[in-house]
CSV table of C-alpha atoms in Angstrom, one decimal:
chain,number,residue,atom,x,y,z
A,15,UNK,CA,204.6,123.9,-52.2
A,16,UNK,CA,202.0,121.0,-52.1
A,17,UNK,CA,204.2,118.8,-54.4
A,18,UNK,CA,207.3,119.6,-52.2
A,19,UNK,CA,205.3,118.7,-49.1
A,20,UNK,CA,204.0,115.5,-50.6
A,21,UNK,CA,207.5,114.5,-51.6
A,22,UNK,CA,208.7,115.2,-48.1
A,23,UNK,CA,205.9,113.1,-46.6
A,24,UNK,CA,206.7,110.2,-49.0
A,25,UNK,CA,210.4,110.5,-48.1
A,26,UNK,CA,209.7,110.4,-44.4
A,27,UNK,CA,207.5,107.3,-44.8
A,28,UNK,CA,210.1,105.6,-46.9
A,29,UNK,CA,212.7,106.6,-44.3
A,30,UNK,CA,210.6,105.1,-41.5
A,31,UNK,CA,210.1,101.9,-43.4
A,32,UNK,CA,213.8,101.7,-44.2
A,33,UNK,CA,214.6,102.3,-40.5
A,34,UNK,CA,212.1,99.7,-39.4
A,35,UNK,CA,213.6,97.1,-41.8
A,36,UNK,CA,217.1,97.9,-40.6
A,37,UNK,CA,216.1,97.7,-36.9
A,38,UNK,CA,214.4,94.3,-37.5
A,39,UNK,CA,217.5,93.0,-39.2
A,40,UNK,CA,219.7,94.0,-36.3
A,41,UNK,CA,217.2,92.5,-33.8
A,42,UNK,CA,217.0,89.2,-35.7
A,43,UNK,CA,220.8,89.0,-35.8
A,44,UNK,CA,221.1,89.6,-32.1
A,45,UNK,CA,218.3,87.1,-31.3
A,46,UNK,CA,220.0,84.4,-33.4
A,47,UNK,CA,222.9,84.6,-31.0
A,48,UNK,CA,225.3,86.7,-33.1
A,49,UNK,CA,228.6,86.8,-31.0
A,50,UNK,CA,228.9,90.6,-31.7
A,51,UNK,CA,225.6,91.4,-29.9
A,52,UNK,CA,224.6,91.3,-26.2
A,53,UNK,CA,221.0,91.6,-25.1
A,54,UNK,CA,220.0,92.8,-21.6
A,55,UNK,CA,216.3,92.8,-20.7
A,56,UNK,CA,214.0,94.3,-18.1
A,57,UNK,CA,210.2,94.5,-18.0
A,58,UNK,CA,210.3,97.8,-20.0
A,59,UNK,CA,213.4,97.6,-22.1
A,60,UNK,CA,215.5,95.3,-24.3
A,61,UNK,CA,219.0,96.7,-24.9
A,62,UNK,CA,221.0,95.2,-27.7
A,63,UNK,CA,224.6,96.2,-27.4
A,64,UNK,CA,227.4,95.7,-29.9
A,65,UNK,CA,229.9,97.1,-27.4
A,66,UNK,CA,229.7,95.0,-24.2
A,67,UNK,CA,227.3,93.5,-21.7
A,68,UNK,CA,228.4,96.2,-19.2
A,69,UNK,CA,227.4,99.0,-21.5
A,70,UNK,CA,224.1,97.3,-22.1
A,71,UNK,CA,223.5,96.9,-18.3
A,72,UNK,CA,224.4,100.5,-17.6
A,73,UNK,CA,222.2,101.7,-20.4
A,74,UNK,CA,219.1,99.6,-19.4
A,75,UNK,CA,219.4,101.0,-15.8
A,76,UNK,CA,219.6,104.5,-17.1
A,77,UNK,CA,216.6,104.0,-19.4
A,78,UNK,CA,214.7,102.7,-16.4
A,79,UNK,CA,215.6,105.8,-14.5
A,80,UNK,CA,214.5,107.9,-17.4
A,81,UNK,CA,211.2,106.1,-17.7
A,82,UNK,CA,210.6,106.8,-13.9
A,83,UNK,CA,211.4,110.5,-14.5
A,84,UNK,CA,208.9,110.8,-17.3
A,85,UNK,CA,206.2,108.8,-15.4
A,86,UNK,CA,206.6,111.3,-12.5
A,87,UNK,CA,205.9,114.3,-14.9
A,88,UNK,CA,202.3,115.2,-15.4
A,89,UNK,CA,200.8,113.6,-18.4
A,90,UNK,CA,204.1,112.2,-19.7
A,91,UNK,CA,203.5,108.5,-19.5
A,92,UNK,CA,204.9,106.2,-22.1
A,93,UNK,CA,203.5,102.8,-21.4
A,94,UNK,CA,203.6,100.1,-24.0
A,95,UNK,CA,202.6,96.4,-24.0
A,96,UNK,CA,206.1,95.5,-25.4
A,97,UNK,CA,209.5,96.6,-24.1
A,98,UNK,CA,211.2,99.4,-25.9
A,99,UNK,CA,214.0,98.0,-28.0
A,100,UNK,CA,217.2,100.0,-27.7
A,101,UNK,CA,220.0,99.2,-30.1
A,102,UNK,CA,223.5,100.5,-29.4
A,103,UNK,CA,226.5,100.1,-31.7
A,104,UNK,CA,230.1,99.9,-30.6
A,105,UNK,CA,231.2,102.9,-32.7
A,106,UNK,CA,230.0,105.6,-35.1
A,107,UNK,CA,231.6,103.6,-37.9
A,108,UNK,CA,229.5,100.5,-37.1
A,109,UNK,CA,226.4,102.7,-36.9
A,110,UNK,CA,227.1,104.4,-40.2
A,111,UNK,CA,225.2,101.9,-42.5
A,112,UNK,CA,222.1,102.3,-40.3
A,113,UNK,CA,222.2,106.1,-40.1
A,114,UNK,CA,219.0,107.6,-41.5
A,115,UNK,CA,220.6,111.1,-42.1
A,116,UNK,CA,224.1,112.4,-42.0
A,117,UNK,CA,223.2,114.4,-38.9
A,118,UNK,CA,221.4,111.6,-37.1
A,119,UNK,CA,223.5,110.4,-34.1
A,120,UNK,CA,220.5,108.4,-33.1
A,121,UNK,CA,216.8,108.0,-33.9
A,122,UNK,CA,213.5,106.8,-32.7
A,123,UNK,CA,211.0,104.7,-34.7
A,124,UNK,CA,207.6,103.9,-33.3
A,125,UNK,CA,205.1,101.5,-34.7
A,126,UNK,CA,201.8,100.2,-33.4
A,127,UNK,CA,203.4,97.3,-31.7
A,128,UNK,CA,207.0,98.2,-30.9
A,129,UNK,CA,209.2,101.3,-30.1
A,130,UNK,CA,212.8,101.4,-31.2
A,131,UNK,CA,215.7,103.7,-30.2
A,132,UNK,CA,218.8,103.3,-32.3
A,133,UNK,CA,222.1,104.9,-31.1
A,134,UNK,CA,225.6,105.0,-32.4
A,135,UNK,CA,226.9,104.2,-29.0
A,136,UNK,CA,225.6,103.4,-25.5
A,137,UNK,CA,228.5,105.3,-24.0
A,138,UNK,CA,227.4,107.3,-20.9
A,139,UNK,CA,228.4,110.5,-22.7
A,140,UNK,CA,225.5,109.8,-25.1
A,141,UNK,CA,222.8,109.6,-22.5
A,142,UNK,CA,221.7,113.1,-23.5
A,143,UNK,CA,221.0,111.7,-26.9
A,144,UNK,CA,219.2,108.8,-25.3
A,145,UNK,CA,217.0,111.2,-23.4
A,146,UNK,CA,216.2,113.2,-26.6
A,147,UNK,CA,215.1,110.0,-28.4
A,148,UNK,CA,213.1,108.8,-25.4
A,149,UNK,CA,211.3,112.1,-25.3
A,150,UNK,CA,210.2,111.4,-28.9
A,151,UNK,CA,208.9,108.0,-27.7
A,152,UNK,CA,206.9,109.6,-24.9
A,153,UNK,CA,205.4,112.2,-27.3
A,154,UNK,CA,204.5,109.5,-29.8
A,155,UNK,CA,203.0,107.2,-27.1
A,156,UNK,CA,201.0,110.1,-25.8
A,157,UNK,CA,199.5,110.6,-29.3
A,158,UNK,CA,201.0,114.1,-29.7
A,159,UNK,CA,200.7,115.5,-33.2
A,160,UNK,CA,203.1,118.4,-32.8
A,161,UNK,CA,204.9,120.3,-35.6
A,162,UNK,CA,208.4,118.8,-36.1
A,163,UNK,CA,210.1,122.0,-34.8
A,164,UNK,CA,208.2,121.9,-31.6
A,165,UNK,CA,208.7,118.1,-31.1
A,166,UNK,CA,212.4,118.6,-31.6
A,167,UNK,CA,212.5,121.5,-29.2
A,168,UNK,CA,210.8,119.5,-26.5
A,169,UNK,CA,213.1,116.5,-27.1
A,170,UNK,CA,216.1,118.8,-26.9
A,171,UNK,CA,214.8,120.3,-23.6
A,172,UNK,CA,214.4,116.8,-22.1
A,173,UNK,CA,217.9,115.9,-23.3
A,174,UNK,CA,219.2,118.1,-20.6
A,175,UNK,CA,217.8,115.8,-17.9
A,176,UNK,CA,220.3,115.0,-15.1
A,177,UNK,CA,219.8,112.2,-12.6
A,178,UNK,CA,222.0,111.4,-9.6
A,179,UNK,CA,221.6,110.3,-6.0
A,180,UNK,CA,220.5,113.8,-5.0
A,181,UNK,CA,217.6,113.9,-7.5
A,182,UNK,CA,216.7,114.9,-11.0
A,183,UNK,CA,216.8,118.1,-12.8
A,184,UNK,CA,215.9,119.2,-16.3
A,185,UNK,CA,216.4,122.4,-18.3
A,186,UNK,CA,220.2,122.9,-17.8
A,187,UNK,CA,222.6,124.3,-20.3
A,188,UNK,CA,223.8,121.9,-23.0
A,189,UNK,CA,227.4,123.1,-23.6
A,190,UNK,CA,227.7,121.6,-27.1
A,191,UNK,CA,224.6,123.5,-28.2
A,192,UNK,CA,225.6,126.7,-26.5
A,193,UNK,CA,229.0,126.6,-28.3
A,194,UNK,CA,227.3,125.9,-31.6
A,195,UNK,CA,225.1,129.0,-31.1
A,196,UNK,CA,228.1,131.1,-30.3
A,197,UNK,CA,230.1,130.0,-33.3
A,198,UNK,CA,227.4,130.1,-36.1
A,199,UNK,CA,225.0,132.8,-37.2
A,200,UNK,CA,221.4,132.3,-36.2
A,201,UNK,CA,218.5,131.8,-38.6
């Protein structure tokens, strides 16, 4: 068991390093004015979009709303000296070389100096995924050292956040998850 756990920890650290190197390469390409990337900035976020400037602007506004939502929650504050860098590809195919696992539609990587969220797409239909990854950022920024299953459960809970002109709600049904539970046997 100890050897298996050690191998898992080493694999996770290697995975984080690989992710960080990939994210830095994407960021450098966008900063050098690559025509396939658009960058939209606010005080709290830098959104790199391979799709369009419109998708980047929509995403940065949504992340700002998400930040406000978490700030309003007790003890859920994710302040950083540097803006969160969000990277959104134009398609799952373009995202594929940067995927860390076959099941990862997005991921969060946090370092001492920068936080990154990498997503297959900035399409509005993926904002539940964005909320999930932002919840990981908030938990990391707060210094939480939770078991992976609990961290994933909290992130999944926060992925249900809904924001509109009437207000914000969290904890609603996630239809895709409910369907999955109905179709497959439980552990």
